[in-house]
mmCIF file of N, CA, C and O in Angstrom:
data_model
loop_
_atom_site.group_PDB
_atom_site.id
_atom_site.type_symbol
_atom_site.label_atom_id
_atom_site.label_comp_id
_atom_site.label_asym_id
_atom_site.label_seq_id
_atom_site.Cartn_x
_atom_site.Cartn_y
_atom_site.Cartn_z
ATOM 1 N N UNK Q 1 -9.448 17.482 8.203
ATOM 2 C CA UNK Q 1 -9.661 16.541 9.285
ATOM 3 C C UNK Q 1 -9.995 15.181 8.686
ATOM 4 O O UNK Q 1 -10.862 15.065 7.836
ATOM 5 N N UNK Q 2 -9.294 14.153 9.107
ATOM 6 C CA UNK Q 2 -9.518 12.825 8.569
ATOM 7 C C UNK Q 2 -10.693 12.158 9.266
ATOM 8 O O UNK Q 2 -10.946 12.378 10.442
ATOM 9 N N UNK Q 3 -11.414 11.360 8.482
ATOM 10 C CA UNK Q 3 -12.547 10.648 9.055
ATOM 11 C C UNK Q 3 -12.051 9.476 9.910
ATOM 12 O O UNK Q 3 -10.873 9.148 9.919
ATOM 13 N N UNK Q 4 -12.961 8.867 10.597
ATOM 14 C CA UNK Q 4 -12.624 7.763 11.497
ATOM 15 C C UNK Q 4 -11.987 6.619 10.717
ATOM 16 O O UNK Q 4 -12.425 6.269 9.631
ATOM 17 N N UNK Q 5 -10.961 6.036 11.270
ATOM 18 C CA UNK Q 5 -10.257 4.927 10.641
ATOM 19 C C UNK Q 5 -11.144 3.687 10.623
ATOM 20 O O UNK Q 5 -12.029 3.523 11.451
ATOM 21 N N UNK Q 6 -10.890 2.786 9.694
ATOM 22 C CA UNK Q 6 -11.681 1.568 9.574
ATOM 23 C C UNK Q 6 -11.345 0.535 10.642
ATOM 24 O O UNK Q 6 -12.112 -0.396 10.869
ATOM 25 N N UNK Q 7 -10.174 0.653 11.271
ATOM 26 C CA UNK Q 7 -9.724 -0.267 12.318
ATOM 27 C C UNK Q 7 -9.772 -1.726 11.854
ATOM 28 O O UNK Q 7 -10.298 -2.600 12.546
ATOM 29 N N UNK Q 8 -9.219 -1.974 10.664
ATOM 30 C CA UNK Q 8 -9.156 -3.313 10.111
ATOM 31 C C UNK Q 8 -7.712 -3.646 9.755
ATOM 32 O O UNK Q 8 -6.939 -2.767 9.408
ATOM 33 N N UNK Q 9 -7.373 -4.906 9.834
ATOM 34 C CA UNK Q 9 -6.044 -5.383 9.474
ATOM 35 C C UNK Q 9 -6.120 -6.114 8.138
ATOM 36 O O UNK Q 9 -7.071 -6.869 7.888
ATOM 37 N N UNK Q 10 -5.104 -5.883 7.295
ATOM 38 C CA UNK Q 10 -4.970 -6.588 6.033
ATOM 39 C C UNK Q 10 -3.524 -7.014 5.877
ATOM 40 O O UNK Q 10 -2.615 -6.359 6.382
ATOM 41 N N UNK Q 11 -3.302 -8.098 5.171
ATOM 42 C CA UNK Q 11 -1.953 -8.556 4.853
ATOM 43 C C UNK Q 11 -1.781 -8.534 3.345
ATOM 44 O O UNK Q 11 -2.643 -9.046 2.610
ATOM 45 N N UNK Q 12 -0.694 -7.915 2.867
ATOM 46 C CA UNK Q 12 -0.334 -7.959 1.452
ATOM 47 C C UNK Q 12 0.763 -8.992 1.283
ATOM 48 O O UNK Q 12 1.694 -9.049 2.078
ATOM 49 N N UNK Q 13 0.646 -9.788 0.229
ATOM 50 C CA UNK Q 13 1.680 -10.767 -0.048
ATOM 51 C C UNK Q 13 1.711 -11.050 -1.546
ATOM 52 O O UNK Q 13 0.732 -10.829 -2.249
ATOM 53 N N UNK Q 14 2.867 -11.491 -2.019
ATOM 54 C CA UNK Q 14 3.027 -11.840 -3.426
ATOM 55 C C UNK Q 14 3.089 -13.354 -3.519
ATOM 56 O O UNK Q 14 3.849 -14.002 -2.801
ATOM 57 N N UNK Q 15 2.250 -13.896 -4.401
ATOM 58 C CA UNK Q 15 2.222 -15.337 -4.618
ATOM 59 C C UNK Q 15 2.093 -15.579 -6.114
ATOM 60 O O UNK Q 15 1.190 -15.030 -6.761
ATOM 61 N N UNK Q 16 3.008 -16.345 -6.676
ATOM 62 C CA UNK Q 16 3.030 -16.612 -8.127
ATOM 63 C C UNK Q 16 3.062 -15.328 -8.942
ATOM 64 O O UNK Q 16 2.422 -15.209 -9.981
ATOM 65 N N UNK Q 17 3.802 -14.331 -8.454
ATOM 66 C CA UNK Q 17 3.968 -13.075 -9.179
ATOM 67 C C UNK Q 17 2.759 -12.154 -9.129
ATOM 68 O O UNK Q 17 2.692 -11.181 -9.874
ATOM 69 N N UNK Q 18 1.799 -12.445 -8.257
ATOM 70 C CA UNK Q 18 0.570 -11.645 -8.160
ATOM 71 C C UNK Q 18 0.462 -11.067 -6.752
ATOM 72 O O UNK Q 18 0.637 -11.782 -5.765
ATOM 73 N N UNK Q 19 0.159 -9.763 -6.670
ATOM 74 C CA UNK Q 19 -0.057 -9.120 -5.376
ATOM 75 C C UNK Q 19 -1.446 -9.494 -4.882
ATOM 76 O O UNK Q 19 -2.444 -9.301 -5.570
ATOM 77 N N UNK Q 20 -1.510 -10.072 -3.696
ATOM 78 C CA UNK Q 20 -2.762 -10.504 -3.084
ATOM 79 C C UNK Q 20 -2.914 -9.848 -1.720
ATOM 80 O O UNK Q 20 -1.962 -9.308 -1.177
ATOM 81 N N UNK Q 21 -4.111 -9.943 -1.175
ATOM 82 C CA UNK Q 21 -4.329 -9.466 0.193
ATOM 83 C C UNK Q 21 -5.235 -10.434 0.919
ATOM 84 O O UNK Q 21 -5.982 -11.201 0.313
ATOM 85 N N UNK Q 22 -5.143 -10.408 2.223
ATOM 86 C CA UNK Q 22 -6.025 -11.181 3.082
ATOM 87 C C UNK Q 22 -6.590 -10.223 4.126
ATOM 88 O O UNK Q 22 -5.877 -9.341 4.608
ATOM 89 N N UNK Q 23 -7.863 -10.359 4.470
ATOM 90 C CA UNK Q 23 -8.489 -9.436 5.417
ATOM 91 C C UNK Q 23 -8.184 -9.749 6.881
ATOM 92 O O UNK Q 23 -9.060 -9.731 7.717
ATOM 93 N N UNK Q 24 -6.930 -10.057 7.150
ATOM 94 C CA UNK Q 24 -6.493 -10.308 8.523
ATOM 95 C C UNK Q 24 -4.973 -10.357 8.524
ATOM 96 O O UNK Q 24 -4.346 -10.291 7.483
ATOM 97 N N UNK Q 25 -4.386 -10.480 9.702
ATOM 98 C CA UNK Q 25 -2.940 -10.649 9.793
ATOM 99 C C UNK Q 25 -2.604 -12.110 9.538
ATOM 100 O O UNK Q 25 -3.261 -13.001 10.048
ATOM 101 N N UNK Q 26 -1.564 -12.325 8.714
ATOM 102 C CA UNK Q 26 -1.139 -13.683 8.394
ATOM 103 C C UNK Q 26 0.341 -13.818 8.716
ATOM 104 O O UNK Q 26 1.155 -13.060 8.190
ATOM 105 N N UNK Q 27 0.700 -14.755 9.555
ATOM 106 C CA UNK Q 27 2.097 -15.060 9.825
ATOM 107 C C UNK Q 27 2.912 -13.893 10.341
ATOM 108 O O UNK Q 27 2.389 -12.881 10.794
ATOM 109 N N UNK Q 28 4.216 -14.080 10.278
ATOM 110 C CA UNK Q 28 5.156 -13.065 10.739
ATOM 111 C C UNK Q 28 5.603 -12.212 9.556
ATOM 112 O O UNK Q 28 6.274 -12.712 8.652
ATOM 113 N N UNK Q 29 5.264 -10.962 9.581
ATOM 114 C CA UNK Q 29 5.656 -10.040 8.515
ATOM 115 C C UNK Q 29 6.974 -9.374 8.879
ATOM 116 O O UNK Q 29 7.295 -9.197 10.052
ATOM 117 N N UNK Q 30 7.735 -8.996 7.855
ATOM 118 C CA UNK Q 30 8.967 -8.244 8.082
ATOM 119 C C UNK Q 30 8.666 -6.842 8.596
ATOM 120 O O UNK Q 30 9.460 -6.253 9.323
ATOM 121 N N UNK Q 31 7.515 -6.304 8.189
ATOM 122 C CA UNK Q 31 7.121 -4.953 8.600
ATOM 123 C C UNK Q 31 5.606 -4.841 8.535
ATOM 124 O O UNK Q 31 4.949 -5.563 7.792
ATOM 125 N N UNK Q 32 5.071 -3.931 9.311
ATOM 126 C CA UNK Q 32 3.644 -3.622 9.227
ATOM 127 C C UNK Q 32 3.473 -2.114 9.175
ATOM 128 O O UNK Q 32 4.272 -1.367 9.737
ATOM 129 N N UNK Q 33 2.443 -1.694 8.457
ATOM 130 C CA UNK Q 33 2.135 -0.275 8.298
ATOM 131 C C UNK Q 33 0.805 0.015 8.962
ATOM 132 O O UNK Q 33 -0.128 -0.779 8.870
ATOM 133 N N UNK Q 34 0.716 1.152 9.600
ATOM 134 C CA UNK Q 34 -0.532 1.618 10.178
ATOM 135 C C UNK Q 34 -0.828 2.979 9.566
ATOM 136 O O UNK Q 34 0.004 3.885 9.635
ATOM 137 N N UNK Q 35 -2.002 3.099 8.930
ATOM 138 C CA UNK Q 35 -2.382 4.354 8.292
ATOM 139 C C UNK Q 35 -3.891 4.413 8.163
ATOM 140 O O UNK Q 35 -4.573 3.395 8.255
ATOM 141 N N UNK Q 36 -4.399 5.603 7.963
ATOM 142 C CA UNK Q 36 -5.836 5.777 7.808
ATOM 143 C C UNK Q 36 -6.243 5.465 6.368
ATOM 144 O O UNK Q 36 -5.415 5.432 5.456
ATOM 145 N N UNK Q 37 -7.515 5.230 6.172
ATOM 146 C CA UNK Q 37 -8.057 4.981 4.829
ATOM 147 C C UNK Q 37 -7.814 6.193 3.947
ATOM 148 O O UNK Q 37 -7.470 6.056 2.766
ATOM 149 N N UNK Q 38 -7.959 7.394 4.501
ATOM 150 C CA UNK Q 38 -7.746 8.613 3.716
ATOM 151 C C UNK Q 38 -6.302 8.699 3.225
ATOM 152 O O UNK Q 38 -6.045 9.056 2.071
ATOM 153 N N UNK Q 39 -5.348 8.348 4.074
ATOM 154 C CA UNK Q 39 -3.939 8.356 3.683
ATOM 155 C C UNK Q 39 -3.680 7.290 2.632
ATOM 156 O O UNK Q 39 -2.966 7.521 1.656
ATOM 157 N N UNK Q 40 -4.274 6.114 2.796
ATOM 158 C CA UNK Q 40 -4.117 5.056 1.805
ATOM 159 C C UNK Q 40 -4.642 5.511 0.445
ATOM 160 O O UNK Q 40 -4.022 5.272 -0.586
ATOM 161 N N UNK Q 41 -5.784 6.198 0.446
ATOM 162 C CA UNK Q 41 -6.344 6.712 -0.808
ATOM 163 C C UNK Q 41 -5.394 7.708 -1.467
ATOM 164 O O UNK Q 41 -5.215 7.688 -2.692
ATOM 165 N N UNK Q 42 -4.789 8.594 -0.677
ATOM 166 C CA UNK Q 42 -3.843 9.560 -1.229
ATOM 167 C C UNK Q 42 -2.653 8.852 -1.875
ATOM 168 O O UNK Q 42 -2.190 9.254 -2.939
ATOM 169 N N UNK Q 43 -2.163 7.801 -1.243
ATOM 170 C CA UNK Q 43 -1.025 7.046 -1.778
ATOM 171 C C UNK Q 43 -1.440 6.331 -3.064
ATOM 172 O O UNK Q 43 -0.735 6.377 -4.071
ATOM 173 N N UNK Q 44 -2.602 5.685 -3.057
ATOM 174 C CA UNK Q 44 -3.069 4.952 -4.231
ATOM 175 C C UNK Q 44 -3.306 5.870 -5.425
ATOM 176 O O UNK Q 44 -3.075 5.475 -6.565
ATOM 177 N N UNK Q 45 -3.763 7.074 -5.171
ATOM 178 C CA UNK Q 45 -4.057 8.012 -6.266
ATOM 179 C C UNK Q 45 -2.822 8.806 -6.696
ATOM 180 O O UNK Q 45 -2.902 9.631 -7.595
ATOM 181 N N UNK Q 46 -1.688 8.551 -6.066
ATOM 182 C CA UNK Q 46 -0.453 9.227 -6.455
ATOM 183 C C UNK Q 46 -0.319 10.631 -5.911
ATOM 184 O O UNK Q 46 0.568 11.377 -6.329
ATOM 185 N N UNK Q 47 -1.172 11.018 -4.975
ATOM 186 C CA UNK Q 47 -1.106 12.352 -4.379
ATOM 187 C C UNK Q 47 -0.076 12.426 -3.255
ATOM 188 O O UNK Q 47 0.342 13.506 -2.872
ATOM 189 N N UNK Q 48 0.312 11.270 -2.708
ATOM 190 C CA UNK Q 48 1.267 11.202 -1.605
ATOM 191 C C UNK Q 48 2.152 9.985 -1.818
ATOM 192 O O UNK Q 48 1.654 8.891 -2.083
ATOM 193 N N UNK Q 49 3.453 10.188 -1.731
ATOM 194 C CA UNK Q 49 4.380 9.062 -1.810
ATOM 195 C C UNK Q 49 4.467 8.417 -0.434
ATOM 196 O O UNK Q 49 4.372 9.097 0.587
ATOM 197 N N UNK Q 50 4.646 7.097 -0.426
ATOM 198 C CA UNK Q 50 4.697 6.377 0.842
ATOM 199 C C UNK Q 50 5.790 6.930 1.746
ATOM 200 O O UNK Q 50 5.557 7.159 2.941
ATOM 201 N N UNK Q 51 6.983 7.175 1.201
ATOM 202 C CA UNK Q 51 8.073 7.727 2.015
ATOM 203 C C UNK Q 51 7.703 9.069 2.623
ATOM 204 O O UNK Q 51 8.036 9.346 3.775
ATOM 205 N N UNK Q 52 6.987 9.909 1.851
ATOM 206 C CA UNK Q 52 6.547 11.203 2.388
ATOM 207 C C UNK Q 52 5.526 10.999 3.505
ATOM 208 O O UNK Q 52 5.543 11.704 4.513
ATOM 209 N N UNK Q 53 4.629 10.038 3.330
ATOM 210 C CA UNK Q 53 3.654 9.731 4.373
ATOM 211 C C UNK Q 53 4.323 9.266 5.658
ATOM 212 O O UNK Q 53 3.906 9.638 6.750
ATOM 213 N N UNK Q 54 5.381 8.477 5.513
ATOM 214 C CA UNK Q 54 6.137 8.022 6.684
ATOM 215 C C UNK Q 54 6.818 9.208 7.356
ATOM 216 O O UNK Q 54 6.750 9.367 8.577
ATOM 217 N N UNK Q 55 7.458 10.061 6.548
ATOM 218 C CA UNK Q 55 8.164 11.221 7.100
ATOM 219 C C UNK Q 55 7.217 12.232 7.743
ATOM 220 O O UNK Q 55 7.601 12.949 8.661
ATOM 221 N N UNK Q 56 5.968 12.298 7.269
ATOM 222 C CA UNK Q 56 4.974 13.224 7.819
ATOM 223 C C UNK Q 56 4.172 12.586 8.951
ATOM 224 O O UNK Q 56 3.183 13.158 9.417
ATOM 225 N N UNK Q 57 4.564 11.401 9.379
ATOM 226 C CA UNK Q 57 3.875 10.662 10.443
ATOM 227 C C UNK Q 57 2.427 10.327 10.109
ATOM 228 O O UNK Q 57 1.613 10.136 11.012
ATOM 229 N N UNK Q 58 2.101 10.235 8.832
ATOM 230 C CA UNK Q 58 0.780 9.776 8.415
ATOM 231 C C UNK Q 58 0.759 8.250 8.313
ATOM 232 O O UNK Q 58 -0.302 7.648 8.313
ATOM 233 N N UNK Q 59 1.957 7.667 8.187
ATOM 234 C CA UNK Q 59 2.113 6.218 8.098
ATOM 235 C C UNK Q 59 3.126 5.796 9.151
ATOM 236 O O UNK Q 59 4.226 6.334 9.212
ATOM 237 N N UNK Q 60 2.738 4.839 9.982
ATOM 238 C CA UNK Q 60 3.634 4.316 11.015
ATOM 239 C C UNK Q 60 4.163 2.959 10.542
ATOM 240 O O UNK Q 60 3.390 2.104 10.104
ATOM 241 N N UNK Q 61 5.477 2.783 10.613
ATOM 242 C CA UNK Q 61 6.104 1.523 10.222
ATOM 243 C C UNK Q 61 6.611 0.815 11.470
ATOM 244 O O UNK Q 61 7.361 1.385 12.250
ATOM 245 N N UNK Q 62 6.181 -0.428 11.653
ATOM 246 C CA UNK Q 62 6.710 -1.284 12.709
ATOM 247 C C UNK Q 62 7.483 -2.401 12.024
ATOM 248 O O UNK Q 62 6.962 -3.047 11.113
ATOM 249 N N UNK Q 63 8.715 -2.598 12.422
ATOM 250 C CA UNK Q 63 9.531 -3.631 11.800
ATOM 251 C C UNK Q 63 10.574 -3.029 10.880
ATOM 252 O O UNK Q 63 11.017 -1.897 11.066
ATOM 253 N N UNK Q 64 10.939 -3.781 9.857
ATOM 254 C CA UNK Q 64 12.027 -3.429 8.960
ATOM 255 C C UNK Q 64 11.561 -2.479 7.856
ATOM 256 O O UNK Q 64 10.910 -2.894 6.902
ATOM 257 N N UNK Q 65 11.924 -1.191 7.970
ATOM 258 C CA UNK Q 65 11.517 -0.196 6.969
ATOM 259 C C UNK Q 65 12.143 -0.503 5.606
ATOM 260 O O UNK Q 65 11.535 -0.238 4.576
ATOM 261 N N UNK Q 66 13.344 -1.070 5.591
ATOM 262 C CA UNK Q 66 13.975 -1.414 4.315
ATOM 263 C C UNK Q 66 13.159 -2.465 3.557
ATOM 264 O O UNK Q 66 13.120 -2.458 2.330
ATOM 265 N N UNK Q 67 12.492 -3.360 4.275
ATOM 266 C CA UNK Q 67 11.630 -4.352 3.626
ATOM 267 C C UNK Q 67 10.458 -3.678 2.920
ATOM 268 O O UNK Q 67 10.044 -4.112 1.850
ATOM 269 N N UNK Q 68 9.937 -2.615 3.520
ATOM 270 C CA UNK Q 68 8.835 -1.866 2.905
ATOM 271 C C UNK Q 68 9.319 -1.231 1.609
ATOM 272 O O UNK Q 68 8.670 -1.342 0.566
ATOM 273 N N UNK Q 69 10.478 -0.574 1.654
ATOM 274 C CA UNK Q 69 11.025 0.069 0.455
ATOM 275 C C UNK Q 69 11.312 -0.957 -0.633
ATOM 276 O O UNK Q 69 11.033 -0.715 -1.815
ATOM 277 N N UNK Q 70 11.847 -2.105 -0.239
ATOM 278 C CA UNK Q 70 12.134 -3.167 -1.217
ATOM 279 C C UNK Q 70 10.842 -3.673 -1.849
ATOM 280 O O UNK Q 70 10.757 -3.856 -3.067
ATOM 281 N N UNK Q 71 9.809 -3.876 -1.036
ATOM 282 C CA UNK Q 71 8.523 -4.374 -1.532
ATOM 283 C C UNK Q 71 7.899 -3.371 -2.506
ATOM 284 O O UNK Q 71 7.455 -3.750 -3.589
ATOM 285 N N UNK Q 72 7.881 -2.096 -2.140
ATOM 286 C CA UNK Q 72 7.303 -1.062 -3.002
ATOM 287 C C UNK Q 72 8.104 -0.943 -4.298
ATOM 288 O O UNK Q 72 7.544 -0.713 -5.370
ATOM 289 N N UNK Q 73 9.422 -1.140 -4.210
ATOM 290 C CA UNK Q 73 10.267 -1.078 -5.394
ATOM 291 C C UNK Q 73 9.958 -2.155 -6.420
ATOM 292 O O UNK Q 73 10.302 -2.023 -7.597
ATOM 293 N N UNK Q 74 9.304 -3.223 -6.009
ATOM 294 C CA UNK Q 74 8.934 -4.306 -6.920
ATOM 295 C C UNK Q 74 7.674 -3.994 -7.732
ATOM 296 O O UNK Q 74 7.380 -4.681 -8.708
ATOM 297 N N UNK Q 75 6.933 -2.976 -7.328
ATOM 298 C CA UNK Q 75 5.667 -2.660 -7.978
ATOM 299 C C UNK Q 75 5.892 -1.857 -9.267
ATOM 300 O O UNK Q 75 6.754 -0.990 -9.332
ATOM 301 N N UNK Q 76 5.097 -2.162 -10.280
ATOM 302 C CA UNK Q 76 5.112 -1.399 -11.526
ATOM 303 C C UNK Q 76 4.083 -0.290 -11.429
ATOM 304 O O UNK Q 76 3.084 -0.403 -10.717
ATOM 305 N N UNK Q 77 4.312 0.774 -12.175
ATOM 306 C CA UNK Q 77 3.357 1.879 -12.250
ATOM 307 C C UNK Q 77 2.853 1.977 -13.683
ATOM 308 O O UNK Q 77 3.651 2.022 -14.613
ATOM 309 N N UNK Q 78 1.543 1.994 -13.823
ATOM 310 C CA UNK Q 78 0.938 2.057 -15.143
ATOM 311 C C UNK Q 78 0.164 3.365 -15.290
ATOM 312 O O UNK Q 78 -0.375 3.873 -14.313
ATOM 313 N N UNK Q 79 0.065 3.884 -16.515
ATOM 314 C CA UNK Q 79 -0.799 5.043 -16.726
ATOM 315 C C UNK Q 79 -2.249 4.656 -16.406
ATOM 316 O O UNK Q 79 -2.634 3.493 -16.576
ATOM 317 N N UNK Q 80 -3.026 5.623 -15.944
ATOM 318 C CA UNK Q 80 -4.403 5.336 -15.543
ATOM 319 C C UNK Q 80 -5.199 4.730 -16.694
ATOM 320 O O UNK Q 80 -5.931 3.778 -16.530
ATOM 321 N N UNK Q 81 -5.075 5.293 -17.877
ATOM 322 C CA UNK Q 81 -5.812 4.797 -19.043
ATOM 323 C C UNK Q 81 -4.863 4.017 -19.960
ATOM 324 O O UNK Q 81 -4.442 4.491 -20.987
ATOM 325 N N UNK Q 82 -4.531 2.804 -19.589
ATOM 326 C CA UNK Q 82 -3.660 1.994 -20.438
ATOM 327 C C UNK Q 82 -4.509 0.976 -21.202
ATOM 328 O O UNK Q 82 -5.605 0.600 -20.773
ATOM 329 N N UNK Q 83 -4.010 0.555 -22.360
ATOM 330 C CA UNK Q 83 -4.724 -0.421 -23.182
ATOM 331 C C UNK Q 83 -4.543 -1.807 -22.587
ATOM 332 O O UNK Q 83 -3.434 -2.285 -22.420
ATOM 333 N N UNK Q 84 -5.663 -2.454 -22.297
ATOM 334 C CA UNK Q 84 -5.606 -3.813 -21.804
ATOM 335 C C UNK Q 84 -5.392 -4.753 -22.994
ATOM 336 O O UNK Q 84 -4.602 -5.672 -22.950
ATOM 337 N N UNK Q 85 -6.102 -4.483 -24.069
ATOM 338 C CA UNK Q 85 -5.958 -5.239 -25.301
ATOM 339 C C UNK Q 85 -5.683 -4.247 -26.410
ATOM 340 O O UNK Q 85 -6.370 -3.233 -26.546
ATOM 341 N N UNK Q 86 -4.663 -4.515 -27.189
ATOM 342 C CA UNK Q 86 -4.357 -3.619 -28.313
ATOM 343 C C UNK Q 86 -4.887 -4.228 -29.607
ATOM 344 O O UNK Q 86 -4.950 -5.452 -29.745
ATOM 345 N N UNK Q 87 -5.272 -3.380 -30.552
ATOM 346 C CA UNK Q 87 -5.838 -3.906 -31.825
ATOM 347 C C UNK Q 87 -4.805 -4.645 -32.644
ATOM 348 O O UNK Q 87 -3.661 -4.554 -32.525
#
């Protein structure tokens, strides 16, 4: 059973090659996602893929789903314990 949702809006955007967020809705987005904090945690920890969350109705997409896939495709994946500075 999932805990109560945070009921907060955030906007993700890329500026100067950096992924940023704002704690509110900003402008007109190509797509918006609605999901619980628990589902977001599962996605962030690699336990659930975003597409699987969408297919399982854990994530609701409003707008252009292809924009979501394109945006996620731009993200790099790093090992959890990667070297920030090498000797």
